[in-house]
Short mmCIF file of C-alpha atoms in Angstrom, two decimals:
data_model
loop_
_atom_site.label_atom_id
_atom_site.label_comp_id
_atom_site.label_asym_id
_atom_site.label_seq_id
_atom_site.Cartn_x
_atom_site.Cartn_y
_atom_site.Cartn_z
CA MET A 1 -7.29 15.67 -3.54
CA LEU A 2 -8.19 12.38 -0.48
CA LYS A 3 -12.26 13.73 -1.12
CA SER A 4 -14.33 10.11 2.00
CA ILE A 5 -11.75 7.45 3.73
CA LEU A 6 -12.87 4.68 4.63
CA VAL A 7 -11.36 2.44 7.28
CA ALA A 8 -12.03 -1.36 8.17
CA SER A 9 -11.10 -1.74 12.10
CA ASP A 10 -11.57 -5.68 13.37
CA LEU A 11 -11.46 -4.31 16.79
CA SER A 12 -8.33 -5.30 17.55
CA SER A 13 -4.76 -3.93 18.29
CA ARG A 14 -3.68 -4.42 14.77
CA ALA A 15 -6.74 -2.27 13.43
CA LYS A 16 -5.76 0.90 16.22
CA PRO A 17 -2.77 2.07 14.11
CA ALA A 18 -4.89 1.77 10.99
CA VAL A 19 -8.19 4.53 12.83
CA GLN A 20 -5.78 6.44 13.66
CA ARG A 21 -3.33 7.01 10.31
CA ALA A 22 -7.76 8.40 8.57
CA VAL A 23 -7.83 10.01 11.43
CA GLN A 24 -4.93 12.08 10.85
CA LEU A 25 -5.30 11.80 6.35
CA ALA A 26 -8.52 12.80 7.24
CA ASP A 27 -7.71 15.77 9.88
CA ALA A 28 -5.46 17.07 6.96
CA THR A 29 -7.67 17.45 4.00
CA GLY A 30 -11.06 17.20 5.45
CA ALA A 31 -12.20 14.41 3.93
CA LYS A 32 -14.46 12.56 5.36
CA LEU A 33 -14.43 9.50 7.47
CA ALA A 34 -16.52 5.93 8.05
CA VAL A 35 -15.55 3.52 10.08
CA LEU A 36 -16.70 -0.05 9.50
CA HIS A 37 -16.76 -3.11 11.33
CA VAL A 38 -18.29 -6.01 9.22
CA VAL A 39 -19.69 -8.36 11.95
CA GLU A 40 -20.29 -12.30 10.72
CA ASP A 41 -23.71 -12.49 9.59
CA ASP A 42 -23.22 -16.92 10.16
CA LEU A 43 -24.01 -15.25 13.79
CA VAL A 44 -27.59 -16.58 15.38
CA GLU A 45 -29.38 -13.38 15.69
CA SER A 46 -29.33 -12.43 19.48
CA ARG A 47 -26.19 -12.62 19.54
CA VAL A 48 -25.73 -10.42 15.74
CA ARG A 49 -27.16 -7.64 17.44
CA GLU A 50 -24.58 -7.61 20.41
CA GLU A 51 -21.82 -7.66 17.72
CA ILE A 52 -23.17 -4.43 16.85
CA SER A 53 -24.00 -2.59 19.96
CA ASN A 54 -20.26 -3.73 21.20
CA ALA A 55 -18.62 -2.55 18.49
CA GLU A 56 -20.64 0.57 17.51
CA THR A 57 -19.54 1.58 20.92
CA PHE A 58 -16.86 0.69 20.79
CA LEU A 59 -15.63 2.36 17.51
CA SER A 60 -16.81 5.40 19.63
CA ASP A 61 -14.86 5.57 22.34
CA GLN A 62 -11.83 5.06 19.65
CA ILE A 63 -12.24 7.65 17.66
CA ALA A 64 -13.70 10.29 20.45
CA GLY A 65 -9.67 9.85 22.00
CA LEU A 66 -7.36 10.27 19.59
CA GLY A 67 -9.59 13.86 19.07
CA ALA A 68 -11.20 12.78 15.26
CA PRO A 69 -12.41 15.73 13.78
CA SER A 70 -17.16 15.95 13.82
CA HIS A 71 -17.37 14.53 10.39
CA VAL A 72 -16.32 10.92 11.19
CA GLU A 73 -19.40 8.09 10.61
CA VAL A 74 -19.80 5.15 12.52
CA ALA A 75 -20.74 1.40 10.17
CA VAL A 76 -21.30 -1.86 12.16
CA VAL A 77 -22.45 -3.60 9.68
CA THR A 78 -22.72 -6.95 8.99
CA GLY A 79 -21.42 -9.52 6.01
CA HIS A 80 -18.20 -10.81 4.92
CA ALA A 81 -15.27 -8.22 5.36
CA PHE A 82 -14.14 -8.85 2.60
CA HIS A 83 -17.23 -8.73 -0.35
CA THR A 84 -18.58 -6.49 3.03
CA ILE A 85 -15.35 -3.15 2.78
CA GLY A 86 -15.55 -3.48 -0.86
CA GLU A 87 -19.05 -2.55 -0.99
CA GLU A 88 -18.63 0.08 0.90
CA ALA A 89 -16.02 1.46 -0.58
CA ARG A 90 -18.44 1.49 -4.00
CA ALA A 91 -21.46 2.93 -2.01
CA ARG A 92 -19.34 5.80 -0.20
CA GLU A 93 -17.23 6.31 -3.19
CA ALA A 94 -13.84 6.10 -0.77
CA ASP A 95 -10.78 6.90 -2.10
CA LEU A 96 -9.06 5.43 -0.46
CA ILE A 97 -9.37 1.73 1.76
CA VAL A 98 -7.47 2.04 5.08
CA MET A 99 -6.67 -1.74 6.85
CA GLY A 100 -4.56 -2.45 9.49
CA ALA A 101 -1.78 -4.86 8.94
CA HIS A 102 -3.42 -8.88 9.49
CA ARG A 103 -2.72 -11.51 11.28
CA ARG A 104 -1.81 -14.07 8.95
CA GLN A 105 -2.82 -18.15 8.12
CA PHE A 106 0.16 -19.45 5.82
CA LEU A 107 -1.61 -22.07 4.44
CA ARG A 108 -5.21 -20.63 3.20
CA ASP A 109 -3.11 -17.17 2.67
CA VAL A 110 -1.70 -19.11 0.20
CA PHE A 111 -3.98 -19.89 -1.90
CA VAL A 112 -6.62 -17.53 -1.43
CA GLY A 113 -4.29 -14.16 0.64
CA THR A 114 -4.73 -12.24 3.70
CA THR A 115 -8.47 -9.80 3.76
CA ILE A 116 -6.46 -6.90 2.64
CA GLU A 117 -4.87 -8.58 0.22
CA ARG A 118 -8.73 -9.62 -0.95
CA VAL A 119 -9.81 -6.32 -0.29
CA THR A 120 -6.62 -4.81 -2.73
CA ARG A 121 -7.66 -7.08 -5.13
CA THR A 122 -11.44 -6.83 -5.74
CA ALA A 123 -11.85 -3.40 -4.16
CA GLY A 124 -10.81 -1.65 -7.05
CA ARG A 125 -9.35 1.79 -4.58
CA PRO A 126 -6.10 2.15 -2.95
CA VAL A 127 -5.82 0.24 0.45
CA LEU A 128 -3.76 1.53 2.66
CA MET A 129 -1.73 -1.15 5.30
CA ALA A 130 -1.25 1.01 8.35
CA ASN A 131 1.88 -0.40 10.17
CA SER A 132 2.65 3.08 11.69
CA LYS A 133 1.99 3.32 15.63
CA THR A 134 2.59 7.23 16.15
CA GLY A 135 0.08 8.22 12.89
CA GLU A 136 3.41 11.00 11.97
CA ARG A 137 1.95 12.28 8.59
CA TRP A 138 4.37 10.71 6.61
CA ARG A 139 7.72 13.31 5.37
CA LYS A 140 9.82 10.41 3.69
CA VAL A 141 8.07 8.76 0.95
CA PHE A 142 8.94 5.72 -1.50
CA ILE A 143 7.16 4.42 -4.55
CA ALA A 144 8.95 1.73 -5.83
CA THR A 145 9.20 0.74 -9.65
CA ASP A 146 9.60 -1.51 -12.36
CA MET A 147 8.83 1.06 -14.91
CA SER A 148 5.27 -0.89 -15.26
CA ASP A 149 2.05 0.74 -16.29
CA ALA A 150 1.32 -0.88 -13.24
CA SER A 151 3.62 1.34 -10.81
CA GLY A 152 3.37 4.69 -12.66
CA TYR A 153 -0.61 4.40 -12.26
CA ALA A 154 0.21 3.85 -8.09
CA ALA A 155 2.36 7.04 -8.63
CA ARG A 156 0.12 9.06 -10.43
CA LYS A 157 -2.93 7.71 -8.09
CA ALA A 158 -0.82 8.86 -4.81
CA HIS A 159 -0.31 12.65 -6.30
CA GLU A 160 -3.04 13.06 -7.04
CA LEU A 161 -5.12 11.91 -3.95
CA GLY A 162 -2.26 14.36 -2.39
CA LEU A 163 -0.56 11.63 -0.15
CA LEU A 164 3.15 13.04 -1.22
CA ASP A 165 1.89 16.52 -0.89
CA GLY A 166 4.59 17.83 2.06
CA ALA A 167 6.76 14.95 1.74
CA ASP A 168 10.66 13.46 0.18
CA VAL A 169 9.20 10.90 -2.95
CA THR A 170 12.75 9.03 -3.93
CA PHE A 171 11.05 7.01 -6.84
CA VAL A 172 13.38 3.27 -6.09
CA HIS A 173 13.60 1.10 -8.93
CA GLY A 174 15.91 -2.23 -8.80
CA TYR A 175 17.83 -3.56 -11.38
CA ALA A 176 20.42 -6.75 -12.51
CA PRO A 177 23.26 -6.27 -13.65
CA ILE A 178 23.02 -8.81 -16.71
CA THR A 179 26.02 -7.95 -18.48
CA ARG A 180 28.79 -7.62 -15.96
CA GLN A 181 27.02 -10.67 -14.86
CA MET A 182 27.18 -12.56 -17.79
CA MET A 183 31.65 -10.29 -18.84
CA THR A 184 32.53 -11.76 -15.80
CA HIS A 185 31.37 -15.96 -15.67
CA ALA A 186 32.86 -15.05 -19.49
CA GLY A 187 36.29 -14.06 -18.18
CA ILE A 188 35.88 -11.02 -19.54
CA PRO A 189 39.66 -8.48 -18.19
CA THR A 190 38.37 -7.02 -15.09
CA GLU A 191 37.99 -3.63 -16.31
CA ARG A 192 36.51 -3.82 -19.14
CA VAL A 193 33.38 -5.70 -17.18
CA HIS A 194 33.56 -2.03 -14.59
CA ALA A 195 33.16 -0.11 -17.96
CA GLU A 196 30.64 -1.50 -19.96
CA ALA A 197 28.67 -2.36 -15.52
CA GLU A 198 28.70 1.90 -15.53
CA LYS A 199 27.77 2.05 -19.07
CA GLU A 200 24.10 -0.34 -17.95
CA PHE A 201 23.30 1.54 -15.41
CA GLN A 202 23.84 4.97 -16.64
CA SER A 203 21.43 3.99 -19.45
CA THR A 204 19.08 2.62 -16.46
CA ARG A 205 19.37 5.94 -15.24
CA ARG A 206 17.70 7.32 -18.10
CA GLU A 207 15.21 5.08 -19.05
CA LEU A 208 14.27 5.43 -15.63
CA GLY A 209 14.26 9.86 -15.55
CA ARG A 210 12.27 10.15 -18.69
CA PHE A 211 10.36 6.98 -17.15
CA ILE A 212 9.00 8.72 -14.29
CA GLN A 213 8.64 12.34 -16.26
CA SER A 214 6.47 10.69 -18.46
CA LEU A 215 4.03 10.70 -15.49
CA ASP A 216 3.80 14.20 -15.90
CA LEU A 217 3.42 14.85 -12.11
CA GLY A 218 2.91 18.62 -12.57
CA ASP A 219 5.89 20.27 -9.47
CA LEU A 220 5.98 17.59 -7.15
CA SER A 221 9.65 17.75 -6.32
CA TYR A 222 11.51 14.13 -6.10
CA ASN A 223 14.65 11.99 -6.35
CA ALA A 224 15.16 8.53 -8.04
CA ARG A 225 17.82 5.36 -6.65
CA ILE A 226 19.06 2.19 -8.68
CA ILE A 227 19.30 -0.38 -7.00
CA GLU A 228 21.79 -3.59 -7.39
CA GLY A 229 18.82 -6.52 -7.37
CA VAL A 230 14.70 -6.99 -8.53
CA GLY A 231 11.73 -8.66 -6.79
CA ALA A 232 10.47 -7.91 -2.83
CA ASP A 233 13.44 -8.84 -1.13
CA ALA A 234 15.38 -6.07 -2.76
CA ILE A 235 12.74 -3.40 -1.45
CA ALA A 236 12.36 -4.49 1.64
CA GLY A 237 16.10 -4.33 2.20
CA LEU A 238 15.76 -0.92 1.39
CA VAL A 239 12.91 0.02 3.29
CA GLU A 240 15.01 -1.70 6.61
CA GLN A 241 18.07 0.24 5.56
CA ALA A 242 16.29 3.05 4.79
CA LYS A 243 13.07 3.49 6.76
CA PRO A 244 10.54 5.33 5.41
CA ASP A 245 7.22 6.60 5.75
CA LEU A 246 5.12 4.88 3.09
CA LEU A 247 5.90 3.26 0.45
CA VAL A 248 3.72 2.74 -2.83
CA ILE A 249 2.75 0.13 -4.92
CA GLY A 250 1.52 -0.63 -7.85
CA THR A 251 -0.54 -4.05 -7.78
CA ARG A 252 -1.23 -6.27 -11.13
CA GLY A 253 -4.52 -7.07 -10.29
CA LEU A 254 -3.56 -11.11 -10.00
CA SER A 255 -5.63 -13.93 -7.89
CA GLY A 256 -6.25 -17.57 -8.49
CA VAL A 257 -3.85 -19.98 -9.69
CA ARG A 258 -2.29 -17.33 -11.19
CA ARG A 259 -1.88 -15.03 -7.83
CA LEU A 260 -0.25 -18.48 -6.85
CA PHE A 261 2.79 -19.63 -9.41
CA LEU A 262 3.40 -16.02 -10.91
CA GLY A 263 3.55 -13.81 -7.49
CA SER A 264 3.25 -11.29 -6.13
CA VAL A 265 6.15 -8.03 -5.49
CA ALA A 266 3.70 -5.68 -3.94
CA GLN A 267 1.90 -9.09 -1.82
CA GLU A 268 5.57 -9.55 -0.44
CA LEU A 269 5.94 -6.41 0.49
CA MET A 270 2.50 -6.25 2.27
CA GLY A 271 3.65 -9.36 4.00
CA SER A 272 7.23 -7.84 4.91
CA VAL A 273 7.77 -4.28 5.36
CA GLU A 274 6.19 -3.03 8.76
CA ILE A 275 6.16 1.06 7.81
CA ASP A 276 2.49 1.83 6.11
CA VAL A 277 2.18 0.47 2.17
CA LEU A 278 0.00 1.87 -0.30
CA ALA A 279 -1.06 -0.57 -2.66
CA VAL A 280 -2.36 0.96 -5.36
CA PRO A 281 -4.47 -1.72 -8.42
CA PRO A 282 -4.80 -1.12 -11.52
CA GLN A 283 -8.16 -0.63 -11.50
CA ALA A 284 -8.31 2.07 -9.10
#
């Protein structure tokens, strides 16, 4: 269950849904909540003091306007955003970091990622990217899985933190019907192609069922859905069609050149879908 939440705000309109979501979660779970703003430390001292004062006033007024519970701390510190967010989360033993969707700067993001992506890779905590403007509790949750250890860990972590409680949970797995594609290209009769494709689908369905059962999620009620297609585009397409409130994804923790050339489904989804996304790194 959630015990401590850190929400990072850059004071922009993009950060408001994050603060709103963090307040909702703290109110629902009784978790401690800290609202953090980082002032860049390369400013002159007088400017730093002014920025700190303005941020403290802004955030205090914002959380008061959201009807936040009394156990909310406003923290304004100096440093570099993604380093400091991770440090503050570890120092406070936060179970969850909440952030808003960040504006993208293409060339910079290709090589180092947005602040939220860098925090996800380095902070060692689950990171919730809040997009929802309503802040209402999640009723429909999708868990994207490729049946890897990373996706299984993400599901277990979301369950452990109580983020799936009371929601309609669906595991989503994308697959490529390789047998059908190969047989079609080879000119095999259509009826046989369909029969073999159905066998392949049923085999995948059984494998997915065994994988989910192995996660030991207790009495969690869930559905499983298999879609044709793999990667971020397939998941994003289903999200657009089915409109869940939350998408849970595991990350592989790639960085540098490996991240640039291998890419990241989690990273692509965080940049393309317009719902709340919980990204769980392997070390969280």
